[in-house]
C-alpha positions as CSV (number, residue, x, y, z in Angstrom):
1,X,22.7,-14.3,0.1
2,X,19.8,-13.8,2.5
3,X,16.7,-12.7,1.1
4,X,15.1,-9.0,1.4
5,X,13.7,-7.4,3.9
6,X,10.6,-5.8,3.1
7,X,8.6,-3.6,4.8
8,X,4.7,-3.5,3.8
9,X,3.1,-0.4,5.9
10,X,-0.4,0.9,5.7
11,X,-3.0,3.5,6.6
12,X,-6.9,2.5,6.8
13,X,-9.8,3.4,8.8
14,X,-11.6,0.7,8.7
15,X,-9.4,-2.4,8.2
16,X,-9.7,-3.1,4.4
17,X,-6.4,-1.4,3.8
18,X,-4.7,-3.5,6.7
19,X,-5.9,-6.6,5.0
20,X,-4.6,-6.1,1.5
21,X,-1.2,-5.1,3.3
22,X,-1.6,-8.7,5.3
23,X,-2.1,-10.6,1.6
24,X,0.8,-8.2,0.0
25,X,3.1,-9.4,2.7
26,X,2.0,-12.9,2.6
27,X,2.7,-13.1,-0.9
28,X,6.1,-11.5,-0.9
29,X,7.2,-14.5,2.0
30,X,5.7,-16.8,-0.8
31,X,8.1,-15.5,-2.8
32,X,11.0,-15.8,-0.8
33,X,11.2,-12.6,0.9
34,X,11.0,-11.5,4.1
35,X,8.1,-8.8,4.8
36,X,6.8,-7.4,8.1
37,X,3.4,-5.4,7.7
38,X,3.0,-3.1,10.3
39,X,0.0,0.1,10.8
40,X,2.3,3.5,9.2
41,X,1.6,5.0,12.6
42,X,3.5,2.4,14.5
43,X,6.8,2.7,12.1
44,X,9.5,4.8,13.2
45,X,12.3,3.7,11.5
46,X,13.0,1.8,8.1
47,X,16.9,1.5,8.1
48,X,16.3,-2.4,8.4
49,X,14.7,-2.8,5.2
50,X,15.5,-2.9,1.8
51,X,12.3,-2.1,-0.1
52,X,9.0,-0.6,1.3
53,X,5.5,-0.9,0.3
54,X,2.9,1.7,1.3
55,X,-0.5,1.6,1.1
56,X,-3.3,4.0,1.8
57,X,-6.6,4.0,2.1
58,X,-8.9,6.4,0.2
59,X,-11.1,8.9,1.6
60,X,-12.6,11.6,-0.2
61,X,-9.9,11.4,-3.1
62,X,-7.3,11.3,-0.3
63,X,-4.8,9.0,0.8
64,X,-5.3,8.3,4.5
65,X,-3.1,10.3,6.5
66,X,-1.0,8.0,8.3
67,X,0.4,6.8,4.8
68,X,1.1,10.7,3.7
69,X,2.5,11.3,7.2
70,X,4.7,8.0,6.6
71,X,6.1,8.8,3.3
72,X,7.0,12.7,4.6
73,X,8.6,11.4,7.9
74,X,10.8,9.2,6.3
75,X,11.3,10.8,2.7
76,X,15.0,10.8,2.6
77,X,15.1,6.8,3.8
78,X,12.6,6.0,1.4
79,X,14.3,7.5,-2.1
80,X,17.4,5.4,-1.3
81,X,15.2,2.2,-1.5
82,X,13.0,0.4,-3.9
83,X,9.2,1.6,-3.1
84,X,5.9,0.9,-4.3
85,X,2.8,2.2,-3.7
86,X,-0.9,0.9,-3.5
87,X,-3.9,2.8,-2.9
88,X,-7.4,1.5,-1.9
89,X,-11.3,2.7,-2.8
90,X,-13.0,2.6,-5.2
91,X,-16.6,0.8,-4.0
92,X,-16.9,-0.6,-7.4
93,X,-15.7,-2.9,-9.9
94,X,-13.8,-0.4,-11.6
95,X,-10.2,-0.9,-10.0
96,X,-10.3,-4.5,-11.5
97,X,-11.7,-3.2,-14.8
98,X,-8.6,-1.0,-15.8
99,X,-5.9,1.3,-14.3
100,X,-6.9,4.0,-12.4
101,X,-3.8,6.5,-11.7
102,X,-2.8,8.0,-8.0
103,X,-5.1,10.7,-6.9
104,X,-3.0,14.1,-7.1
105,X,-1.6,14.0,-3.2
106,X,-0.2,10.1,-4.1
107,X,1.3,10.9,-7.5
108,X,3.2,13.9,-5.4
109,X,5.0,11.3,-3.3
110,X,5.8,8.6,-6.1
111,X,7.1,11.4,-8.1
112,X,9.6,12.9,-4.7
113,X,9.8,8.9,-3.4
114,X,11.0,7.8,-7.5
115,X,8.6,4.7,-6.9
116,X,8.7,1.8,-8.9
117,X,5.2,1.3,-9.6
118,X,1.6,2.1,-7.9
119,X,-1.6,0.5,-8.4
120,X,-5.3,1.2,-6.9
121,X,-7.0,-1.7,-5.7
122,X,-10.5,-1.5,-4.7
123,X,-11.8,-1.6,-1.3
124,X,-14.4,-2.6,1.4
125,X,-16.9,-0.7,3.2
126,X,-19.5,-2.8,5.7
127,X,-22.0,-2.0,8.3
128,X,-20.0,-1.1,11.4
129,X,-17.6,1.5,9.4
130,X,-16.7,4.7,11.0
131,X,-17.5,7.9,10.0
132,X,-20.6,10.2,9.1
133,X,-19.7,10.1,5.2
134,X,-19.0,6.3,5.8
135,X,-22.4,5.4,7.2
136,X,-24.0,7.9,4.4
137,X,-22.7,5.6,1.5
138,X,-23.6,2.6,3.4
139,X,-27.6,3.7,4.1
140,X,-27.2,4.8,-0.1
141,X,-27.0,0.7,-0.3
142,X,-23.4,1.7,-2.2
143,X,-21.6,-0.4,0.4
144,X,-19.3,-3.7,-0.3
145,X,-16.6,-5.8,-0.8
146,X,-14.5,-4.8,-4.0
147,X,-11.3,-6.3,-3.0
148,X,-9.8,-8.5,-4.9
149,X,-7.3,-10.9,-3.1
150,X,-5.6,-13.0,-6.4
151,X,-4.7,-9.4,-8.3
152,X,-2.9,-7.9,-4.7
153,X,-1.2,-11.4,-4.1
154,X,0.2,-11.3,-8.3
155,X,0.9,-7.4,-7.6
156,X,3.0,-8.2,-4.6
157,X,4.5,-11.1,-7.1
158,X,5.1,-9.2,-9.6
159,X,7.7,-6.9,-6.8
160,X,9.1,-9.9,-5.5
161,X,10.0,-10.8,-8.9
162,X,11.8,-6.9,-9.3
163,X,13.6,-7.3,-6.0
164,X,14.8,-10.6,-7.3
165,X,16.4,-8.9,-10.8
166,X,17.6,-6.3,-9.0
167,X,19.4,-8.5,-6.3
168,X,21.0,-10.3,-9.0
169,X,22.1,-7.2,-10.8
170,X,23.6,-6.4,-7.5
171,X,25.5,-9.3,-7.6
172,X,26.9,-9.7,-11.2
């Protein structure tokens, strides 16, 4: 049996987002899998793929559009198929200090999408970010990196791990 195809899409502003996406998709082809991470702009169809993954970026309690946009546009494709969900903000510790649940607009789609799991994973903002609000926090010296790369990569672990349980349901 050949392994999964997974697709991981995202929406960001400024990058951070795109780069968890990159590590959750590395981490699933660790795992066996096969995972294509691609901007939630860019996607037009997901008939090719077994399970999805779909980020979002945070902005002003949020998700960033393209990710809200992405999940609409392909609602029907995406509640026949194994989804999870990740969102990225907070610019401090606190995503790696305990659970923090989908802001309102997110726990809308997991509910309509049946997801399998969400997390919220801190996130990045640096000189260069765009935006008025954006270069506000960073002048307020409430900029950063609060990413944190080994809790994505055993996240996306943790899905490859479901995928493989549920492929062997499949099969017994």
């Amino acid at each position: 049996m050949s392994p999964q195809n997974v697709l991981v899409a995202y929406g960001t502003r400024n990058g951070s987002t795109a780069e968890i996406a990159e590590w959750i998709g590395d981490a699933l082809r660790q795992s066996g899998l096969r995972a294509e991470v691609r901007s939630a702009a860019e996607v037009r169809d997901i008939e090719e793929y077994e399970a999805v993954v779909l980020g979002g970026a945070l902005y002003m309690g949020r998700w960033h559009r393209d990710a809200t946009r992405f999940a609409r546009r392909h609602d029907a494709a995406l509640y026949a198929r194994s989804v999870w969900l990740f969102s990225s903000g907070p610019l401090d510790p606190s995503a790696g200090e305990r659970d923090i649940p989908p802001v309102p607009g997110v726990d809308r789609i997991a509910f309509r999408l049946d997801v399998l799991g969400h997390i919220t994973f801190g996130g990045r903002l640096q000189e260069g970010a765009k935006g008025l609000i954006a270069r506000q926090i960073l002048k307020s010296g409430r900029g950063g990196d609060f990413r944190d790369p080994e809790r994505v990569r055993a996240w996306a672990r943790g899905i490859a791990e479901a995928l493989a349980a549920e492929t062997l349901e499949w099969t017994s």
